[in-house]
Amino acid sequence: MADPDYSRSLAFLLSQVGAESAGMFARRLEPLGISPRAFAVLSHLSRDDGRPQQQLADALSIHRNVMVGLIDQLERDGWVRRHRGIADRRVFEIRLTPEGREIAERAERVVPALDDELAASLTERQRAQLTAQLERLARALGLERGIHPGLAS
Amino acid sequence: MADPDYSRSLAFLLSQVGAESAGMFARRLEPLGISPRAFAVLSHLSRDDGRPQQQLADALSIHRNVMVGLIDQLERDGWVRRHRGIADRRVFEIRLTPEGREIAERAERVVPALDDELAASLTERQRAQLTAQLERLARALGLERGIHPGLAS
DNA sequence: TATTGTTATACTCTATAACTATA
DNA sequence: TATAGTTATAGAGTATAACAATA
């Protein structure tokens, strides 16, 4: 039987390769005991520590109800702690622990390693072209830097 | 606050743009009343009608237990029918109805239309390069033509 | 014994709404 | 009244195992 017509389509290839890339990323995070969503939170905090839960949820397009369980898990793992806000006593500021900062750094090293692995079949020039075109595409589609639609809820 | 380092990574961009492409595809199928999985089944049948459920499941990497509900729905919609196999009376051969063949053709037209929309911000040359590199990447990653890892179960 | 299709069960996710404490 | 965080509930989806019919 012939290959389906759509198997060479841009939409299908983007979706197919993207799902595989997301899967590879999740599998490489698994030994560290963190989910892709937990990665997003840890990485965000490592650049901007002490954000309230609500702001974290907004920034990552994750529903605040879901954020509760995420932070619960990260707190259980000892990577973040909730600190009651002083100016506004309704909020919990989320701060990385030293262990949390370390796991965030380890997790972020997964990204360039995976990039190299993904690009192994491409020349340096092809890799740079592909990255640039994907970024142009992301902007044209209205996707924001660092916000993954697959994590939204 | 600065953009995260990973926002320009190949892995992140592939995953980000891929998830958006998959979402756009699903939203464009929705008015036709079919899910991405139903699309995969209909499209497969339009090229190779009358396959048993088990072979459909294998070909699309969808678990046979899930295939039962999928075929139930397609049958309820009037787009396929189960025919008891003659040579092997255990199997149900799945055949498109005339209405099913028509909806399959309409659904398949969604793909080139979405491709054009996705590529609107690229030159013809860039689009061809991007498609070629994604296809090379898909083969290098061991992905098979027309098999979407996100549909697997 | 193995395979096809099916069903039942439990488990995970998620969406929605409602609650509390603060503002 | 509105907002931050939380909890409860129900619904969708999925994985696992087991079943009947046939090979």
Short mmCIF file of C-alpha atoms (C1' of nucleotides) in Angstrom, two decimals:
data_model
loop_
_atom_site.label_atom_id
_atom_site.label_comp_id
_atom_site.label_asym_id
_atom_site.label_seq_id
_atom_site.Cartn_x
_atom_site.Cartn_y
_atom_site.Cartn_z
CA MET A 1 0.00 0.00 0.00
CA ALA A 2 1.23 3.49 -0.89
CA ASP A 3 2.25 6.03 1.72
CA PRO A 4 -0.54 8.42 2.53
CA ASP A 5 -0.49 11.72 0.68
CA TYR A 6 -0.29 13.68 3.91
CA SER A 7 2.87 11.95 5.13
CA ARG A 8 5.04 14.56 3.37
CA SER A 9 2.91 17.53 4.30
CA LEU A 10 4.41 20.36 6.31
CA ALA A 11 1.60 20.22 8.90
CA PHE A 12 1.97 16.49 9.39
CA LEU A 13 5.76 16.54 9.55
CA LEU A 14 5.78 19.40 12.06
CA SER A 15 3.27 17.60 14.24
CA GLN A 16 4.95 14.22 13.87
CA VAL A 17 8.49 15.39 14.58
CA GLY A 18 7.26 17.77 17.28
CA ALA A 19 5.46 15.00 19.16
CA GLU A 20 8.58 12.86 18.97
CA SER A 21 10.75 15.72 20.19
CA ALA A 22 8.39 16.32 23.12
CA GLY A 23 8.42 12.61 23.93
CA MET A 24 12.22 12.43 23.83
CA PHE A 25 12.42 15.46 26.10
CA ALA A 26 9.99 13.94 28.62
CA ARG A 27 11.91 10.65 28.63
CA ARG A 28 15.19 12.44 29.28
CA LEU A 29 13.67 14.38 32.17
CA GLU A 30 12.16 11.25 33.72
CA PRO A 31 15.39 10.02 35.38
CA LEU A 32 15.56 13.40 37.14
CA GLY A 33 12.06 12.83 38.45
CA ILE A 34 10.52 15.88 36.80
CA SER A 35 7.73 16.28 34.29
CA PRO A 36 7.83 18.74 31.38
CA ARG A 37 5.52 21.01 33.34
CA ALA A 38 7.71 20.83 36.43
CA PHE A 39 10.65 21.69 34.16
CA ALA A 40 8.81 24.78 32.95
CA VAL A 41 8.17 25.91 36.51
CA LEU A 42 11.71 25.21 37.75
CA SER A 43 13.27 26.89 34.74
CA HIS A 44 11.05 29.92 35.16
CA LEU A 45 11.94 30.20 38.84
CA SER A 46 15.65 29.83 38.16
CA ARG A 47 15.43 33.07 36.16
CA ASP A 48 12.81 34.77 38.27
CA ASP A 49 12.60 33.33 41.77
CA GLY A 50 9.83 34.05 44.24
CA ARG A 51 6.90 34.57 41.86
CA PRO A 52 3.42 34.03 43.28
CA GLN A 53 1.63 30.91 42.07
CA GLN A 54 -0.88 32.92 40.09
CA GLN A 55 1.84 34.76 38.17
CA LEU A 56 3.61 31.47 37.46
CA ALA A 57 0.36 30.04 36.15
CA ASP A 58 -0.27 33.06 33.93
CA ALA A 59 3.30 33.13 32.62
CA LEU A 60 3.21 29.47 31.63
CA SER A 61 -0.44 29.31 30.55
CA ILE A 62 -1.10 26.58 33.08
CA HIS A 63 -4.40 26.76 34.96
CA ARG A 64 -4.00 27.91 38.56
CA ASN A 65 -5.90 24.84 39.85
CA VAL A 66 -3.36 22.62 38.14
CA MET A 67 -0.52 24.77 39.46
CA VAL A 68 -1.55 23.89 43.02
CA GLY A 69 -0.79 20.20 42.49
CA LEU A 70 2.39 20.99 40.57
CA ILE A 71 3.75 23.13 43.40
CA ASP A 72 2.60 20.53 45.94
CA GLN A 73 4.72 17.93 44.17
CA LEU A 74 7.75 20.21 43.82
CA GLU A 75 7.48 21.09 47.50
CA ARG A 76 7.25 17.39 48.43
CA ASP A 77 10.39 16.82 46.36
CA GLY A 78 12.11 19.55 48.34
CA TRP A 79 12.80 21.75 45.31
CA VAL A 80 10.60 24.74 46.11
CA ARG A 81 8.97 26.26 49.18
CA ARG A 82 5.87 28.42 49.59
CA HIS A 83 6.46 31.70 51.41
CA ARG A 84 3.46 33.75 52.51
CA GLY A 85 3.58 37.17 50.85
CA ILE A 86 4.24 40.10 53.18
CA ALA A 87 2.71 42.95 51.18
CA ASP A 88 -0.22 40.81 50.04
CA ARG A 89 -0.95 38.05 52.50
CA ARG A 90 -3.16 36.15 50.04
CA VAL A 91 -0.29 35.07 47.83
CA PHE A 92 2.32 32.36 48.18
CA GLU A 93 5.67 33.31 46.70
CA ILE A 94 7.38 30.23 45.30
CA ARG A 95 11.13 30.09 45.95
CA LEU A 96 13.65 27.52 44.81
CA THR A 97 15.56 25.67 47.51
CA PRO A 98 19.31 25.14 46.91
CA GLU A 99 18.45 21.56 45.83
CA GLY A 100 15.79 22.96 43.52
CA ARG A 101 18.26 25.34 41.93
CA GLU A 102 20.63 22.47 41.34
CA ILE A 103 18.02 20.18 39.76
CA ALA A 104 16.86 23.07 37.57
CA GLU A 105 20.38 23.52 36.27
CA ARG A 106 20.75 19.82 35.64
CA ALA A 107 17.41 19.75 33.85
CA GLU A 108 18.31 22.71 31.66
CA ARG A 109 21.41 20.90 30.47
CA VAL A 110 19.08 18.29 28.95
CA VAL A 111 17.99 20.81 26.32
CA PRO A 112 21.25 21.44 24.42
CA ALA A 113 22.07 17.73 24.67
CA LEU A 114 18.75 16.85 23.05
CA ASP A 115 19.26 19.56 20.43
CA ASP A 116 22.56 17.97 19.42
CA GLU A 117 20.96 14.57 19.25
CA LEU A 118 18.05 15.79 17.14
CA ALA A 119 20.36 17.62 14.75
CA ALA A 120 22.81 14.75 14.38
CA SER A 121 21.59 14.00 10.85
CA LEU A 122 21.87 17.62 9.72
CA THR A 123 24.85 19.74 8.71
CA GLU A 124 25.64 22.79 10.83
CA ARG A 125 24.23 24.98 8.11
CA GLN A 126 21.02 22.95 7.81
CA ARG A 127 20.60 22.99 11.57
CA ALA A 128 20.91 26.76 11.72
CA GLN A 129 18.47 27.16 8.82
CA LEU A 130 15.96 24.79 10.39
CA THR A 131 16.12 26.55 13.74
CA ALA A 132 15.74 29.97 12.16
CA GLN A 133 12.77 28.90 10.05
CA LEU A 134 11.04 27.26 12.99
CA GLU A 135 11.48 30.39 15.03
CA ARG A 136 10.06 32.53 12.25
CA LEU A 137 7.14 30.11 11.99
CA ALA A 138 6.55 30.24 15.75
CA ARG A 139 6.40 34.04 15.71
CA ALA A 140 4.14 34.10 12.65
CA LEU A 141 1.77 31.68 14.40
CA GLY A 142 1.63 33.96 17.43
CA LEU A 143 3.50 31.56 19.70
CA GLU A 144 5.44 33.26 22.46
CA ARG A 145 8.98 32.43 23.44
CA GLY A 146 9.10 29.70 26.05
CA ILE A 147 5.32 29.15 26.17
CA HIS A 148 4.45 25.64 25.09
CA PRO A 149 0.85 25.13 23.91
CA GLY A 150 1.02 21.49 24.95
CA LEU A 151 1.46 22.44 28.60
CA ALA A 152 -1.53 24.77 28.69
CA SER A 153 -4.59 23.86 30.70
CA MET B 1 12.49 39.14 32.70
CA ALA B 2 14.62 37.59 29.94
CA ASP B 3 13.35 34.87 27.61
CA PRO B 4 14.35 31.43 28.76
CA ASP B 5 17.47 29.97 27.18
CA TYR B 6 15.56 27.01 25.82
CA SER B 7 13.08 29.13 23.87
CA ARG B 8 15.36 29.12 20.81
CA SER B 9 16.37 25.48 21.11
CA LEU B 10 15.65 23.10 18.25
CA ALA B 11 13.92 20.61 20.56
CA PHE B 12 11.68 23.27 22.07
CA LEU B 13 10.81 24.90 18.77
CA LEU B 14 9.99 21.57 17.14
CA SER B 15 7.77 20.63 20.05
CA GLN B 16 6.17 24.07 20.32
CA VAL B 17 5.41 24.50 16.62
CA GLY B 18 4.44 20.83 16.31
CA ALA B 19 1.87 21.07 19.10
CA GLU B 20 0.41 24.19 17.50
CA SER B 21 0.27 22.50 14.10
CA ALA B 22 -1.50 19.49 15.64
CA GLY B 23 -3.95 21.80 17.40
CA MET B 24 -4.69 23.74 14.22
CA PHE B 25 -5.27 20.50 12.35
CA ALA B 26 -7.68 19.22 15.02
CA ARG B 27 -9.59 22.52 15.03
CA ARG B 28 -9.98 22.39 11.23
CA LEU B 29 -11.27 18.82 11.37
CA GLU B 30 -13.76 19.62 14.13
CA PRO B 31 -16.41 21.21 11.85
CA LEU B 32 -16.40 17.95 9.87
CA GLY B 33 -17.10 16.06 13.09
CA ILE B 34 -13.95 13.96 13.01
CA SER B 35 -11.03 13.62 15.42
CA PRO B 36 -7.40 13.33 14.30
CA ARG B 37 -7.59 9.61 15.03
CA ALA B 38 -10.76 9.24 13.00
CA PHE B 39 -8.98 11.10 10.21
CA ALA B 40 -6.15 8.59 10.32
CA VAL B 41 -8.58 5.68 10.07
CA LEU B 42 -10.68 7.21 7.28
CA SER B 43 -7.60 8.22 5.32
CA HIS B 44 -6.13 4.76 5.67
CA LEU B 45 -9.36 3.13 4.52
CA SER B 46 -9.68 5.47 1.55
CA ARG B 47 -6.42 4.00 0.23
CA ASP B 48 -6.92 0.46 1.50
CA ASP B 49 -10.57 -0.31 2.18
CA GLY B 50 -11.80 -3.35 4.06
CA ARG B 51 -8.93 -3.90 6.47
CA PRO B 52 -9.70 -5.84 9.66
CA GLN B 53 -9.73 -3.78 12.86
CA GLN B 54 -6.58 -5.44 14.11
CA GLN B 55 -4.63 -4.55 10.98
CA LEU B 56 -5.91 -0.98 11.15
CA ALA B 57 -4.78 -0.77 14.76
CA ASP B 58 -1.33 -2.16 13.94
CA ALA B 59 -0.90 0.11 10.92
CA LEU B 60 -1.73 3.24 12.90
CA SER B 61 -0.12 2.20 16.21
CA ILE B 62 -3.46 2.62 17.97
CA HIS B 63 -4.31 0.00 20.59
CA ARG B 64 -6.97 -2.45 19.43
CA ASN B 65 -9.10 -1.75 22.51
CA VAL B 66 -9.20 1.91 21.55
CA MET B 67 -9.91 1.00 17.94
CA VAL B 68 -13.19 -0.63 19.04
CA GLY B 69 -14.58 2.70 20.27
CA LEU B 70 -13.22 4.57 17.26
CA ILE B 71 -14.94 2.20 14.81
CA ASP B 72 -18.11 2.29 16.95
CA GLN B 73 -18.20 6.05 16.52
CA LEU B 74 -17.45 5.97 12.79
CA GLU B 75 -20.16 3.36 12.35
CA ARG B 76 -22.63 5.47 14.31
CA ASP B 77 -21.75 8.40 12.04
CA GLY B 78 -22.52 6.21 9.05
CA TRP B 79 -19.05 6.44 7.55
CA VAL B 80 -17.89 2.82 7.89
CA ARG B 81 -19.48 -0.59 8.35
CA ARG B 82 -18.25 -3.80 9.92
CA HIS B 83 -18.39 -6.85 7.66
CA ARG B 84 -17.78 -10.28 9.14
CA GLY B 85 -14.78 -11.87 7.42
CA ILE B 86 -15.52 -14.90 5.25
CA ALA B 87 -12.15 -16.62 5.23
CA ASP B 88 -11.54 -15.84 8.94
CA ARG B 89 -14.82 -15.44 10.78
CA ARG B 90 -13.13 -13.83 13.80
CA VAL B 91 -12.35 -10.57 12.04
CA PHE B 92 -14.47 -7.59 11.11
CA GLU B 93 -13.43 -6.00 7.83
CA ILE B 94 -14.00 -2.24 7.98
CA ARG B 95 -15.37 -0.73 4.79
CA LEU B 96 -16.10 2.87 3.97
CA THR B 97 -19.68 3.76 3.06
CA PRO B 98 -20.15 6.19 0.13
CA GLU B 99 -20.70 8.94 2.73
CA GLY B 100 -17.51 7.87 4.49
CA ARG B 101 -15.53 8.04 1.29
CA GLU B 102 -16.84 11.54 0.71
CA ILE B 103 -16.03 12.79 4.21
CA ALA B 104 -12.56 11.24 3.91
CA GLU B 105 -11.91 13.19 0.73
CA ARG B 106 -13.16 16.40 2.31
CA ALA B 107 -10.97 15.80 5.36
CA GLU B 108 -7.89 15.14 3.25
CA ARG B 109 -8.32 18.51 1.58
CA VAL B 110 -7.75 20.09 4.99
CA VAL B 111 -4.09 19.08 4.87
CA PRO B 112 -2.79 21.07 1.84
CA ALA B 113 -4.90 24.04 2.99
CA LEU B 114 -3.26 23.96 6.42
CA ASP B 115 0.16 23.53 4.81
CA ASP B 116 -0.34 26.72 2.83
CA GLU B 117 -1.47 28.55 5.93
CA LEU B 118 1.50 27.36 7.97
CA ALA B 119 3.95 28.29 5.25
CA ALA B 120 2.45 31.72 4.57
CA SER B 121 5.39 33.46 6.26
CA LEU B 122 8.01 31.52 4.30
CA THR B 123 9.28 31.87 0.74
CA GLU B 124 8.68 28.93 -1.59
CA ARG B 125 12.34 28.05 -1.29
CA GLN B 126 12.28 28.20 2.51
CA ARG B 127 9.15 26.08 2.60
CA ALA B 128 10.72 23.40 0.43
CA GLN B 129 13.89 23.43 2.55
CA LEU B 130 11.93 23.20 5.79
CA THR B 131 9.81 20.31 4.52
CA ALA B 132 12.86 18.43 3.24
CA GLN B 133 14.76 18.88 6.51
CA LEU B 134 11.80 17.80 8.60
CA GLU B 135 11.41 14.72 6.50
CA ARG B 136 15.07 13.89 6.86
CA LEU B 137 14.75 14.41 10.60
CA ALA B 138 11.69 12.17 10.79
CA ARG B 139 13.53 9.34 8.99
CA ALA B 140 16.63 9.78 11.16
CA LEU B 141 14.46 9.55 14.27
CA GLY B 142 12.94 6.31 13.04
CA LEU B 143 9.51 7.80 12.45
CA GLU B 144 7.51 6.09 9.74
CA ARG B 145 5.59 7.85 7.02
CA GLY B 146 2.05 8.60 8.10
CA ILE B 147 2.42 7.15 11.61
CA HIS B 148 1.90 9.85 14.21
CA PRO B 149 3.41 9.16 17.65
CA GLY B 150 0.77 11.36 19.25
CA LEU B 151 -2.02 9.04 18.16
CA ALA B 152 -0.40 5.90 19.56
CA SER B 153 -1.96 4.18 22.54
"C1'" DT C 1 -3.01 -22.58 22.34
"C1'" DA C 2 -3.25 -18.29 19.86
"C1'" DT C 3 -5.84 -14.48 17.88
"C1'" DT C 4 -9.90 -11.04 17.01
"C1'" DG C 5 -12.92 -8.29 18.86
"C1'" DT C 6 -15.06 -6.86 23.08
"C1'" DT C 7 -16.01 -5.42 27.82
"C1'" DA C 8 -14.95 -4.15 32.72
"C1'" DT C 9 -12.11 -2.00 35.92
"C1'" DA C 10 -9.19 1.18 37.78
"C1'" DC C 11 -6.32 5.07 37.18
"C1'" DT C 12 -4.86 9.52 35.48
"C1'" DC C 13 -6.09 14.18 33.69
"C1'" DT C 14 -8.66 17.88 33.31
"C1'" DA C 15 -12.53 21.23 33.60
"C1'" DT C 16 -15.79 23.43 36.46
"C1'" DA C 17 -17.46 25.24 40.32
"C1'" DA C 18 -17.36 26.48 44.95
"C1'" DC C 19 -15.04 27.53 49.21
"C1'" DT C 20 -11.51 30.49 52.59
"C1'" DA C 21 -8.81 34.21 53.55
"C1'" DT C 22 -7.42 38.22 52.35
"C1'" DA C 23 -7.69 42.70 49.71
"C1'" DT D 1 -16.66 42.91 45.32
"C1'" DA D 2 -12.54 40.98 43.59
"C1'" DT D 3 -8.46 38.05 43.90
"C1'" DA D 4 -5.03 34.03 45.47
"C1'" DG D 5 -5.00 29.71 46.69
"C1'" DT D 6 -7.42 25.52 47.55
"C1'" DT D 7 -10.62 21.62 47.35
"C1'" DA D 8 -14.44 18.67 45.50
"C1'" DT D 9 -16.81 16.69 41.85
"C1'" DA D 10 -17.54 14.84 37.67
"C1'" DG D 11 -16.11 13.77 33.01
"C1'" DA D 12 -12.79 12.21 29.41
"C1'" DG D 13 -9.18 9.34 28.17
"C1'" DT D 14 -6.23 5.38 28.76
"C1'" DA D 15 -4.08 1.05 30.39
"C1'" DT D 16 -4.71 -3.52 32.00
"C1'" DA D 17 -6.76 -7.61 32.29
"C1'" DA D 18 -10.11 -10.82 31.23
"C1'" DC D 19 -13.77 -12.78 28.31
"C1'" DA D 20 -16.30 -15.27 24.08
"C1'" DA D 21 -15.82 -16.81 19.50
"C1'" DT D 22 -12.98 -18.68 16.19
"C1'" DA D 23 -8.61 -20.41 14.33
#
